[in-house]
Coordinates of C-alpha atoms and ligand atoms in Angstrom, one line a residue:
X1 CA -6.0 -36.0 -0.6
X2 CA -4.8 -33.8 2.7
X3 CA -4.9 -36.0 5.6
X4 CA -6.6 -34.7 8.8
X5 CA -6.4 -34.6 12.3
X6 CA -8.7 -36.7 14.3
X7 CA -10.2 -33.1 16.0
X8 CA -10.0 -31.9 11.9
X9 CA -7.2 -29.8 12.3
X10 CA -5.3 -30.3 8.6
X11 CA -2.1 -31.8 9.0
X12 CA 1.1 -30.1 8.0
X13 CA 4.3 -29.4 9.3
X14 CA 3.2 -27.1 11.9
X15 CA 1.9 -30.1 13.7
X16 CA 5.2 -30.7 15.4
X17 CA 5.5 -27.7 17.2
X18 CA 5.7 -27.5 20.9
X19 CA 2.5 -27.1 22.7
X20 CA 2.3 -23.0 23.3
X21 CA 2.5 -21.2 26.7
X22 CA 3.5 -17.7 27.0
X23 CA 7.3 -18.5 27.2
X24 CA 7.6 -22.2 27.1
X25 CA 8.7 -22.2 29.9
X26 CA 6.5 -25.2 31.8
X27 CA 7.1 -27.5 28.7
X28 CA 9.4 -30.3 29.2
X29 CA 11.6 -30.6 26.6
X30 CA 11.6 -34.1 26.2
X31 CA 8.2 -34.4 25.6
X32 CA 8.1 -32.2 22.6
X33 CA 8.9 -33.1 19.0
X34 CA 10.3 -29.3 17.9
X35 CA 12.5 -27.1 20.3
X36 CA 10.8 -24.5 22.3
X37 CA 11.1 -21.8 20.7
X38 CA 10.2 -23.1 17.3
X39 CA 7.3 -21.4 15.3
X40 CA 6.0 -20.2 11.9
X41 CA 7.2 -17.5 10.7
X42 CA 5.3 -15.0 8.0
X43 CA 7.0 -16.9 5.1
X44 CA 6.1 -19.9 6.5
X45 CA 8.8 -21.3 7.2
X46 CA 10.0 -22.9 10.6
X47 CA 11.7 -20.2 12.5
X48 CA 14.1 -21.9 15.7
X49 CA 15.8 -19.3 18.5
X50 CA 14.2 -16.5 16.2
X51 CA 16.1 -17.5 13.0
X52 CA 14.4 -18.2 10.0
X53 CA 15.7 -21.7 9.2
X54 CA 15.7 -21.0 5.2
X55 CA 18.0 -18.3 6.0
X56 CA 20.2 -20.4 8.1
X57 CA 21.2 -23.0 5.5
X58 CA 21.8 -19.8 2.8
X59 CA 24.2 -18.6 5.5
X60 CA 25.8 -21.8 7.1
X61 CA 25.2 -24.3 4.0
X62 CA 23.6 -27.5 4.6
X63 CA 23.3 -30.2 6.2
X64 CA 23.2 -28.1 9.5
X65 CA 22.7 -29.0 12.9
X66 CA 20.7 -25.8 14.6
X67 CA 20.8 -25.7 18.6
X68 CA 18.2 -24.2 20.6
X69 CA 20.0 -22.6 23.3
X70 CA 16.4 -21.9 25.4
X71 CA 15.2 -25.5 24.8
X72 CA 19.3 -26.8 26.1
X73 CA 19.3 -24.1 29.3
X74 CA 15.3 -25.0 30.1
X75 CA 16.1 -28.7 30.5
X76 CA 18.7 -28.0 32.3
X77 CA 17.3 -25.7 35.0
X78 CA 13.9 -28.3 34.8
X79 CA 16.4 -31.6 36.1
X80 CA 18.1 -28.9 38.9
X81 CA 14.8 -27.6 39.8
X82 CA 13.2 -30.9 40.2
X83 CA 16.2 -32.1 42.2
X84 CA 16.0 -28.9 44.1
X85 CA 12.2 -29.2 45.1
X86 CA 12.1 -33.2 45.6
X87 CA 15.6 -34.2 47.1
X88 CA 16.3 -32.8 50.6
X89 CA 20.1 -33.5 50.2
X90 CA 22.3 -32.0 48.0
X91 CA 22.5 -32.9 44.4
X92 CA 24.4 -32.7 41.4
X93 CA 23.2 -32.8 37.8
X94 CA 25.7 -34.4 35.3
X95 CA 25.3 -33.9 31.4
X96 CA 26.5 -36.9 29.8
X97 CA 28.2 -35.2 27.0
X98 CA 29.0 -38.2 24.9
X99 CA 25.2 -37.3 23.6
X100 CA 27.1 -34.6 22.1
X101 CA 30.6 -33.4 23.4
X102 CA 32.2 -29.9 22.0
X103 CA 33.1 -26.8 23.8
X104 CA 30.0 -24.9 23.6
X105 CA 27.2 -27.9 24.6
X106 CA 29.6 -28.3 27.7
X107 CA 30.1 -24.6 28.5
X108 CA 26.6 -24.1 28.7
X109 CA 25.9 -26.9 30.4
X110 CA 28.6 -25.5 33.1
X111 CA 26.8 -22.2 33.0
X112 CA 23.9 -23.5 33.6
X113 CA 25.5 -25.5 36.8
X114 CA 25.7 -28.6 36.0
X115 CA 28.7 -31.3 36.0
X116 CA 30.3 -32.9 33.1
X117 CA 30.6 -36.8 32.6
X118 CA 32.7 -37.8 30.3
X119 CA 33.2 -41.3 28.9
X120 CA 37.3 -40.8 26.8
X121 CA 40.4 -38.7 27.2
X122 CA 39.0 -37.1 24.3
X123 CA 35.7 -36.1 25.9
X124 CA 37.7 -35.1 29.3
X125 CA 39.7 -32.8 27.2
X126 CA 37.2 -31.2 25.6
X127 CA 35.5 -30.5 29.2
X128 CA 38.9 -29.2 30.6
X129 CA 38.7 -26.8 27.1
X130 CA 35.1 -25.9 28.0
X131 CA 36.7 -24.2 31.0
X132 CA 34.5 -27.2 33.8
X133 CA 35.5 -27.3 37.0
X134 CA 37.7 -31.1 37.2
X135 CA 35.7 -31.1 40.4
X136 CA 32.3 -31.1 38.8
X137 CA 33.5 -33.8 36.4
X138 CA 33.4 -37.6 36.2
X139 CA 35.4 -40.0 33.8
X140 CA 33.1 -43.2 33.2
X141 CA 34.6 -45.8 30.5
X142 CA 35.0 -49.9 30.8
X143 CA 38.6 -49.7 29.1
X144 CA 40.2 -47.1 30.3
X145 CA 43.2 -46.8 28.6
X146 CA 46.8 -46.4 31.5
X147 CA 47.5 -42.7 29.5
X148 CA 43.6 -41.6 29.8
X149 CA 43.7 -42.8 33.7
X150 CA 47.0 -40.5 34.5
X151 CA 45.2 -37.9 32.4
X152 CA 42.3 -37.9 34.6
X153 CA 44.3 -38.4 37.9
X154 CA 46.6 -35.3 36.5
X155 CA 43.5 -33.3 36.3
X156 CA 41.9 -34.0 39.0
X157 CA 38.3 -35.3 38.3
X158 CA 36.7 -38.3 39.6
X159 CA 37.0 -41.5 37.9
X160 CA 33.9 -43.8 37.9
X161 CA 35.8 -46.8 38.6
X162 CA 34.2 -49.9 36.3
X163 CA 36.0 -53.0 36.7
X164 CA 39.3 -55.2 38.8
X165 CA 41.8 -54.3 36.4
X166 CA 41.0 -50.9 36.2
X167 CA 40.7 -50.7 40.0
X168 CA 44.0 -52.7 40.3
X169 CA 45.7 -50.3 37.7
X170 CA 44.5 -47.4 39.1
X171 CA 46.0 -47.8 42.8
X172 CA 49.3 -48.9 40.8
X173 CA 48.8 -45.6 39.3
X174 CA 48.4 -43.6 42.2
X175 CA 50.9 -45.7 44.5
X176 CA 53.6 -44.4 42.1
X177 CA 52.3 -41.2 41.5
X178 CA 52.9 -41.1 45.5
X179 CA 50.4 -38.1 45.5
X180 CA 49.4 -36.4 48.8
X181 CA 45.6 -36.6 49.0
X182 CA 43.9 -40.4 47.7
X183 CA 42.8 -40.5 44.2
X184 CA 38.6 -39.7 44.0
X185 CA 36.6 -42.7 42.6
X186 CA 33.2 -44.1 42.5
X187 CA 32.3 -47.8 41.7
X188 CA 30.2 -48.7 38.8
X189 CA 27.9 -51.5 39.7
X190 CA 25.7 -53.4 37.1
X191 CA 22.4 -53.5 39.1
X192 CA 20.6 -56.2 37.4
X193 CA 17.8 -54.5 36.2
X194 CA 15.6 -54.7 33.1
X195 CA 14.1 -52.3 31.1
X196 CA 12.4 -51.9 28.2
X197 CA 14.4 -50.3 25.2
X198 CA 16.9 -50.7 22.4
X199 CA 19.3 -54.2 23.3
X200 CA 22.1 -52.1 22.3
X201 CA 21.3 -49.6 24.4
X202 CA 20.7 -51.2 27.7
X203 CA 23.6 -51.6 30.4
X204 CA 21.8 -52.4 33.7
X205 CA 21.5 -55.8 33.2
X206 CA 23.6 -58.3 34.4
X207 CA 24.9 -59.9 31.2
X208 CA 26.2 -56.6 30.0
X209 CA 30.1 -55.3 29.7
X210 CA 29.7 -52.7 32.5
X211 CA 30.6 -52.3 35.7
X212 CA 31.4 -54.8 38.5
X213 CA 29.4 -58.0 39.1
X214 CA 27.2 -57.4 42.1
X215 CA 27.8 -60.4 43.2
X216 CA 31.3 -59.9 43.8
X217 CA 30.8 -56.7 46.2
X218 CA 31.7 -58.3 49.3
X219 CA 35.2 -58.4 47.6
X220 CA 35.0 -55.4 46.2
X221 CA 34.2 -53.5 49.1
X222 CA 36.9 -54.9 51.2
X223 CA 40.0 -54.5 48.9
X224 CA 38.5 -50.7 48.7
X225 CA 38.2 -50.2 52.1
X226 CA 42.2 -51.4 52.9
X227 CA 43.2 -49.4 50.0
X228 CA 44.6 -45.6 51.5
X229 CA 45.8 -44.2 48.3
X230 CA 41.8 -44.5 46.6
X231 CA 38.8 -42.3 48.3
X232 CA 35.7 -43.7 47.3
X233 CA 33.4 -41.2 47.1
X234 CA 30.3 -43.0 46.0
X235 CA 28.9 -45.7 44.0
X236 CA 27.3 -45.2 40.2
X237 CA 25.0 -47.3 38.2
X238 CA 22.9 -46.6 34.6
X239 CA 20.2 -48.8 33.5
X240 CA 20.1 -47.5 29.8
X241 CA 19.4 -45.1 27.4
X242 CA 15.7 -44.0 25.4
X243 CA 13.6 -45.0 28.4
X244 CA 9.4 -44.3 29.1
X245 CA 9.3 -47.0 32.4
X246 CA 9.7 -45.3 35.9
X247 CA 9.6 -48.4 37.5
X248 CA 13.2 -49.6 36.8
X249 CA 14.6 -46.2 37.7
X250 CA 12.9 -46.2 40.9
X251 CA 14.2 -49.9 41.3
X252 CA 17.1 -48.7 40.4
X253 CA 17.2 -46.5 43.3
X254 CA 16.3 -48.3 46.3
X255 CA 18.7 -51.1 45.1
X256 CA 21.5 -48.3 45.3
X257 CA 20.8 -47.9 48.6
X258 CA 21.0 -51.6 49.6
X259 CA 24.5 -51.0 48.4
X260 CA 25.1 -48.1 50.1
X261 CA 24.1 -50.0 53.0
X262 CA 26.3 -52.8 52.4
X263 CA 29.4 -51.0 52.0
X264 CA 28.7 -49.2 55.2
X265 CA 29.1 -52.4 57.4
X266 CA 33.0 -52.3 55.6
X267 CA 33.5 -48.8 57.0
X268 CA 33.3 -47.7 53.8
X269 CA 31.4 -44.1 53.8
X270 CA 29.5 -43.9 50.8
X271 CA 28.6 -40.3 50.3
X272 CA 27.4 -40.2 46.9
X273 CA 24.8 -41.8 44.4
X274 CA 24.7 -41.6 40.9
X275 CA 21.9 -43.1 39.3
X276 CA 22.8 -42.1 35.6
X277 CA 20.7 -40.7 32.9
X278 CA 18.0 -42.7 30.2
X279 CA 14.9 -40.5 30.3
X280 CA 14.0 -40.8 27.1
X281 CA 12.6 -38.7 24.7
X282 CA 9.8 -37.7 21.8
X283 CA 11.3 -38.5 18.4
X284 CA 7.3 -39.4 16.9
X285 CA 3.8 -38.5 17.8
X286 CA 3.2 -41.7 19.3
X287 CA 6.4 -41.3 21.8
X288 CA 5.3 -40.5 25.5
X289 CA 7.8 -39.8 27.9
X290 CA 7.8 -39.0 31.4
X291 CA 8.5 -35.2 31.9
X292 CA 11.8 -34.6 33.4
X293 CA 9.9 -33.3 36.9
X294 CA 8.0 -36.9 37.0
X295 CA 11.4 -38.7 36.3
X296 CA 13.1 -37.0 39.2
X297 CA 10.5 -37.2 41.7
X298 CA 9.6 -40.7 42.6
X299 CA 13.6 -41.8 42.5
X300 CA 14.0 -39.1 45.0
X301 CA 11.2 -40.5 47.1
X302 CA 12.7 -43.9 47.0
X303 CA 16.1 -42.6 48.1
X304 CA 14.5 -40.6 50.8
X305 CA 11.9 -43.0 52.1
X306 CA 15.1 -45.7 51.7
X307 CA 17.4 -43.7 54.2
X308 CA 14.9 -42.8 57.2
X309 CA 14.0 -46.6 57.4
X310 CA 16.8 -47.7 57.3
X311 CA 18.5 -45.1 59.2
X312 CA 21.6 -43.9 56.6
X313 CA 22.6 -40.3 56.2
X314 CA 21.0 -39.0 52.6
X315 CA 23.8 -39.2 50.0
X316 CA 24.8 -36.4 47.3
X317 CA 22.0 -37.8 44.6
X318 CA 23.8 -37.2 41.0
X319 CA 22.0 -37.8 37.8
X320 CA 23.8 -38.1 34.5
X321 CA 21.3 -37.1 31.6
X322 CA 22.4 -37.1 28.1
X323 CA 19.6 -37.1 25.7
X324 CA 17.1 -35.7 27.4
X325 CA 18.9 -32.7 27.9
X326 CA 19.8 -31.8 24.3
X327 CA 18.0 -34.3 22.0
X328 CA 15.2 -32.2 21.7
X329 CA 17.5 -28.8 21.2
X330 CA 18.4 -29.8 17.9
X331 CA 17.3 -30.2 14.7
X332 CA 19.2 -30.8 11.5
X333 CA 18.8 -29.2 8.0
X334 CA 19.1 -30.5 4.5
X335 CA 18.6 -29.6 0.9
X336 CA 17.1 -31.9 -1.1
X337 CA 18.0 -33.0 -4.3
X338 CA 17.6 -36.1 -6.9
X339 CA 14.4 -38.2 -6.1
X340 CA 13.6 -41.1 -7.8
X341 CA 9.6 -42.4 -8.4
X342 CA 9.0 -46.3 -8.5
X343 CA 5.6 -46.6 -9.6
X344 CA 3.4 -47.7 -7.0
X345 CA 6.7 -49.0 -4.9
X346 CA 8.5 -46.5 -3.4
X347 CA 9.3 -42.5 -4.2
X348 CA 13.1 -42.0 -2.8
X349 CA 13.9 -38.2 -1.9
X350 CA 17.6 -37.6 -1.7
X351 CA 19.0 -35.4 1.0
X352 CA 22.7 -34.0 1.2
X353 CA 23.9 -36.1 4.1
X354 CA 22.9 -39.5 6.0
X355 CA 23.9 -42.1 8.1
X356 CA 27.6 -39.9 8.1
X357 CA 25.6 -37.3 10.4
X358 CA 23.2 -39.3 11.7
X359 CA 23.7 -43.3 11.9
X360 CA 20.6 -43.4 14.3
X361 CA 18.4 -45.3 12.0
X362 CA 20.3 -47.5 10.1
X363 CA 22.3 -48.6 13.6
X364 CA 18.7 -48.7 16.1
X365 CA 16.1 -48.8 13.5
X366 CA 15.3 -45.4 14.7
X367 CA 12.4 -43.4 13.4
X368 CA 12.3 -39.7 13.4
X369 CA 9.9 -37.0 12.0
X370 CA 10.6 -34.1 9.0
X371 CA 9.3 -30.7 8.1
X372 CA 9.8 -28.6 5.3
X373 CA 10.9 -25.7 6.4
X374 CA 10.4 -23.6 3.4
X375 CA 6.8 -24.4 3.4
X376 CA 5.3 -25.2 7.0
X377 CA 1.7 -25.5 6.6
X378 CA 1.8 -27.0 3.2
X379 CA -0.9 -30.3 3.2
X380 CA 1.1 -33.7 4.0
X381 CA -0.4 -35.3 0.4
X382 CA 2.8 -37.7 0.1
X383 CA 4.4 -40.4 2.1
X384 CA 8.4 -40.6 0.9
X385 CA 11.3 -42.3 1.9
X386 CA 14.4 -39.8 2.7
X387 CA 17.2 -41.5 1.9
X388 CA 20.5 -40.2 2.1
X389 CA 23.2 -39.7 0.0
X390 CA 25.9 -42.5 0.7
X391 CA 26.5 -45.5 -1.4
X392 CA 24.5 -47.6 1.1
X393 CA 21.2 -48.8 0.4
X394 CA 20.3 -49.2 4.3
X395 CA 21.1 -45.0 4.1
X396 CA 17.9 -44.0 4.9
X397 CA 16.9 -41.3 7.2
X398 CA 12.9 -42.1 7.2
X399 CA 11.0 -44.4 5.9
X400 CA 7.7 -43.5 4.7
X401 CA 7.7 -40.1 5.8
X402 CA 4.3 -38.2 5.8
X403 CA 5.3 -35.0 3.9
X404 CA 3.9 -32.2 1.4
X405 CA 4.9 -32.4 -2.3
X406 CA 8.6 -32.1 -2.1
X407 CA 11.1 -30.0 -4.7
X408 CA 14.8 -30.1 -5.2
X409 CA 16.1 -27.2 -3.4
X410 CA 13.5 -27.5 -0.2
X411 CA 15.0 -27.8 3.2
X412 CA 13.8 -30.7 5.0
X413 CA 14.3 -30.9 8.6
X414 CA 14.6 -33.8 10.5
X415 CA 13.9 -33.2 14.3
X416 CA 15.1 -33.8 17.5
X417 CA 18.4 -34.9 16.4
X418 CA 20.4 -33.0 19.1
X419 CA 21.4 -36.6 21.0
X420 CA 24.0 -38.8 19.9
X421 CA 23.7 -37.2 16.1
X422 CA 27.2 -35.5 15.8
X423 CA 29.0 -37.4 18.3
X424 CA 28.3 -40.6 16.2
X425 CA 28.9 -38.3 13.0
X426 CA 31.3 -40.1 10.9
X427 CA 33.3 -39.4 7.6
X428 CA 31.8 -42.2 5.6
X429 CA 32.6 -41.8 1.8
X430 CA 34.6 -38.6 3.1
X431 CA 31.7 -36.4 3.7
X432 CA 33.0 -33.2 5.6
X433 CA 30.7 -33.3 8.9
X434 CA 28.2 -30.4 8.5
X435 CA 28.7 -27.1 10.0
X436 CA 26.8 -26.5 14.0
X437 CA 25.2 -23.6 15.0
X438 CA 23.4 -22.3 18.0
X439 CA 20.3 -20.2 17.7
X440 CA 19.0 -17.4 20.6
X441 CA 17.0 -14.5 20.1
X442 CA 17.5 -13.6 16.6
X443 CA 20.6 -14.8 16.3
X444 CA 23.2 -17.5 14.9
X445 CA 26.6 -18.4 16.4
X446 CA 28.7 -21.4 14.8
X447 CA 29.5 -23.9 17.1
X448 CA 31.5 -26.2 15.3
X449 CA 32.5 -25.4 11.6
X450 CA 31.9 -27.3 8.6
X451 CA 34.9 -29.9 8.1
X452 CA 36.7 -29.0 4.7
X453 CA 38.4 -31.4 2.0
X454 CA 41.8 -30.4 3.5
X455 CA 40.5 -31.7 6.9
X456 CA 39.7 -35.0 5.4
X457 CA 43.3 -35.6 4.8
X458 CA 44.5 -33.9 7.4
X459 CA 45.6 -37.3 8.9
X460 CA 46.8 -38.9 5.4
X461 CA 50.2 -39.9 5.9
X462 CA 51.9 -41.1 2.0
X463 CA 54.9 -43.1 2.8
X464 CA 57.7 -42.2 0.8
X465 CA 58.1 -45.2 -0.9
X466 CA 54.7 -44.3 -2.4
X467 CA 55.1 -41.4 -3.4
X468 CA 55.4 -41.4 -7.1
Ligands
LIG1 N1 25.5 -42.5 31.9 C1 26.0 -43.6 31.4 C2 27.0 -44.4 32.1 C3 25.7 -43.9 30.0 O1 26.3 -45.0 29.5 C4 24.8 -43.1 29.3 C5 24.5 -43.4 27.9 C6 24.3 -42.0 29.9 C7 24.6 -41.7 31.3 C8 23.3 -41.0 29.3 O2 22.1 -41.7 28.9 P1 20.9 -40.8 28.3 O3 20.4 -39.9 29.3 O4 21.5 -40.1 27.1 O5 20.0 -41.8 27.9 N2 24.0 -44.1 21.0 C9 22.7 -44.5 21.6 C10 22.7 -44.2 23.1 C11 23.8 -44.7 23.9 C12 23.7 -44.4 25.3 C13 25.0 -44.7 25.9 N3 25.0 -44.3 27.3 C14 21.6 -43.9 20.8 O6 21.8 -43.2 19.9 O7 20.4 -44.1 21.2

């Protein structure tokens, strides 16, 4: 039987597509399930950036991860916009790029004039490579290692400072270093706050392994303020990741400023706020975010209304989004193959990757939609599981996925998989991580190659005594 729409409309695959306007261009990313610019082509088949997706996975081999480079670049401008029309100070956008760090996400995230936070010396590096200004980039992390902390001091970025012994370190650091201008730092706080969303994925409150206690900032802020060698720039907090609720954000907010008054009775000049990232985003139908305008707005009101009463100079607001910038960019291709039918249990459909490129579900329980690409308006008459191909039962992508009567060879594409996809890739069972490429206007650039055998051993060391 073909399921329907409640207004009657049949369902297919086409049902994900983003809401139309001429360009797109007033969509919020976030709250689509399909990148902008995705359509249906005259084969019907999904067609992303103007690539027919069919013809991507002949080309690039699957799985693939395809970026939307107008879906990245319109969030992007829609968080500086928004900061731009509601925030009377200056203010900097971060992307979080541990959602997904490699040279081209970060350059265009530069180009499109934003800053970089980075959480590793690994993601630092790969910022440096991306060509960001150390200025424009911040180094977060609860366990900063001494080599990634001379690293960061060496290249001159700001270190989001998260803890005593890193703080204690770091002015060891610098007081040998003997450098001529102090070391930039912020302070991560833990603010205390609650919000609604995966345990794993929430940091703001208290019992959690970031940032200092606020109940120790009396302390805090007077070692700080006797230490010459350390400029503290500003303070830093993030609540947690995959959020709907504006409440905690703006909460969030006028508590920073409580701080920011605090630390100014220490002489300490707090010039900057960051307030991190967790917008989250649409993964299913039933997903409703906040659009990245209304996220914006009311913490810039709170910051505003917070410094006219209580009479503080407006701070440099910084935001550090992640997911909301790129989940929604992506999408990632497969071909299927085996599928096995367990009457009246369970019909498995067997795709060419998994938890190895994306460990979302079986780590958060996380749900995500499918198309088939090769046949977009093709009636949804079967409800699958996907499952993936590693020797792990829990190796499923979706459970019980609403789909039309699937074939080996078809190209099923799970969506929104831009966020925390291939940075959590792995090699389990030595799978090669698939092959990324960017799509705009017609045409397909390779981001990040498919790994290779020989790069799975790369780091394979055989002692000589084992050698046979
Ligand atoms: N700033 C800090 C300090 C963070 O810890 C995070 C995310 C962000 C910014 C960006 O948050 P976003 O805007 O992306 O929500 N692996 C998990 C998500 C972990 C988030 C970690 N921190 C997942 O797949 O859902």
């Amino acid at each position: 039987m073909v399921s329907t729409h409640p207004a009657g409309v049949q369902h297919s695959g086409s049902q994900y597509l983003p809401q139309t306007n001429p360009q797109n261009i007033s969509l919020s990313p976030n709250q689509q399930l399909l990148p902008l610019t995705a359509r249906v082509n005259n084969h019907d088949h999904l067609e992303i950036g103007g690539c027919d997706v069919t013809t991507l996975v002949e080309q690039f081999g699957s799985p693939l991860y395809i970026l939307d480079e107008q879906t990245l670049r319109t969030a992007c401008r829609q968080y500086q916009d928004s900061f731009k029309r509601y925030y009377k100070g200056e203010s900097q956008v971060l992307y979080a790029s541990k959602a997904w760090s490699c040279i081209s996400v970060c350059a265009i995230a530069h180009d499109a004039g934003l800053g970089i936070d980075v959480v590793s010396g690994g993601e630092l590096y790969t910022a440096l490579s991306a060509g960001v200004n150390p200025d424009k980039i911040y180094f977060h992390g609860n366990n900063k290692s001494h080599q990634e902390l001379t690293f960061a001091i060496e290249s001159g970025c700001i270190i989001v400072v998260d803890n005593w012994y890193e703080l204690r370190t770091l002015v060891e650091i610098a007081t040998e270093a003997a450098g001529e201008s102090p070391i930039r730092i912020m302070l991560r706080l833990t603010p205390g706050i609650e919000c609604h969303t995966h345990e794993y994925i929430r940091t703001g409150h208290l019992d959690s392994k970031f940032g200092f206690d606020p109940n120790q900032l009396d302390d805090l802020f007077t070692f700080v303020s006797q230490q010459s060698i350390i400029n503290c720039l500003g303070l830093h907090a993030h609540i947690g990741s995959q959020i709907f609720e504006r409440q905690p954000h703006q909460d969030l907010a006028a508590v920073m400023m409580q701080w920011m008054n605090k630390a100014a009775g220490y002489g300490l000049s707090i010039k900057e706020l960051n307030v991190g990232g967790g917008l989250g985003i649409k993964y299913t139908e039933s997903d409703d975010p906040p659009s990245i305008e209304e996220w914006v707005k009311p913490i810039c009101e709170v910051i505003q209304q917070a410094s006219e009463a209580n009479n503080l100079p407006l701070p440099k607001l910084l935001s550090e989004p992640g997911r909301s910038l790129i989940g929604t960019a992506c999408v990632t291709a497969y071909s299927v193959g085996s599928s096995k039918v367990i009457p009246e249990i369970r019909t498995y459909v067997a795709v060419d990757g998994g938890m190895s490129d994306n460990p979302r579900p079986i780590t958060y329980q996380s749900v995500y939609r499918a198309v088939v690409a090769n046949r977009m308006s093709a009636p949804l008459t079967e409800s699958v599981t996907i499952a993936g191909k590693h020797c792990e039962s829990g190796d499923i992508l979706i459970k019980d996925a609403r789909v039309p009567k699937i074939e080996s060879g078809d190209i099923l594409v799970v969506i929104a998989t831009g966020a925390y996809n291939y940075s959590m890739a792995s090699n389990y069972n030595r799978l090669p991580r698939p092959a990324a490429v960017i799509v705009a206007n017609g045409e397909a650039n390779l981001i990040l190659r498919r790994e290779t055998y020989q790069d799975l051993i790369r780091q394979d060391c055989l002692p000589q005594r084992l050698k046979s």
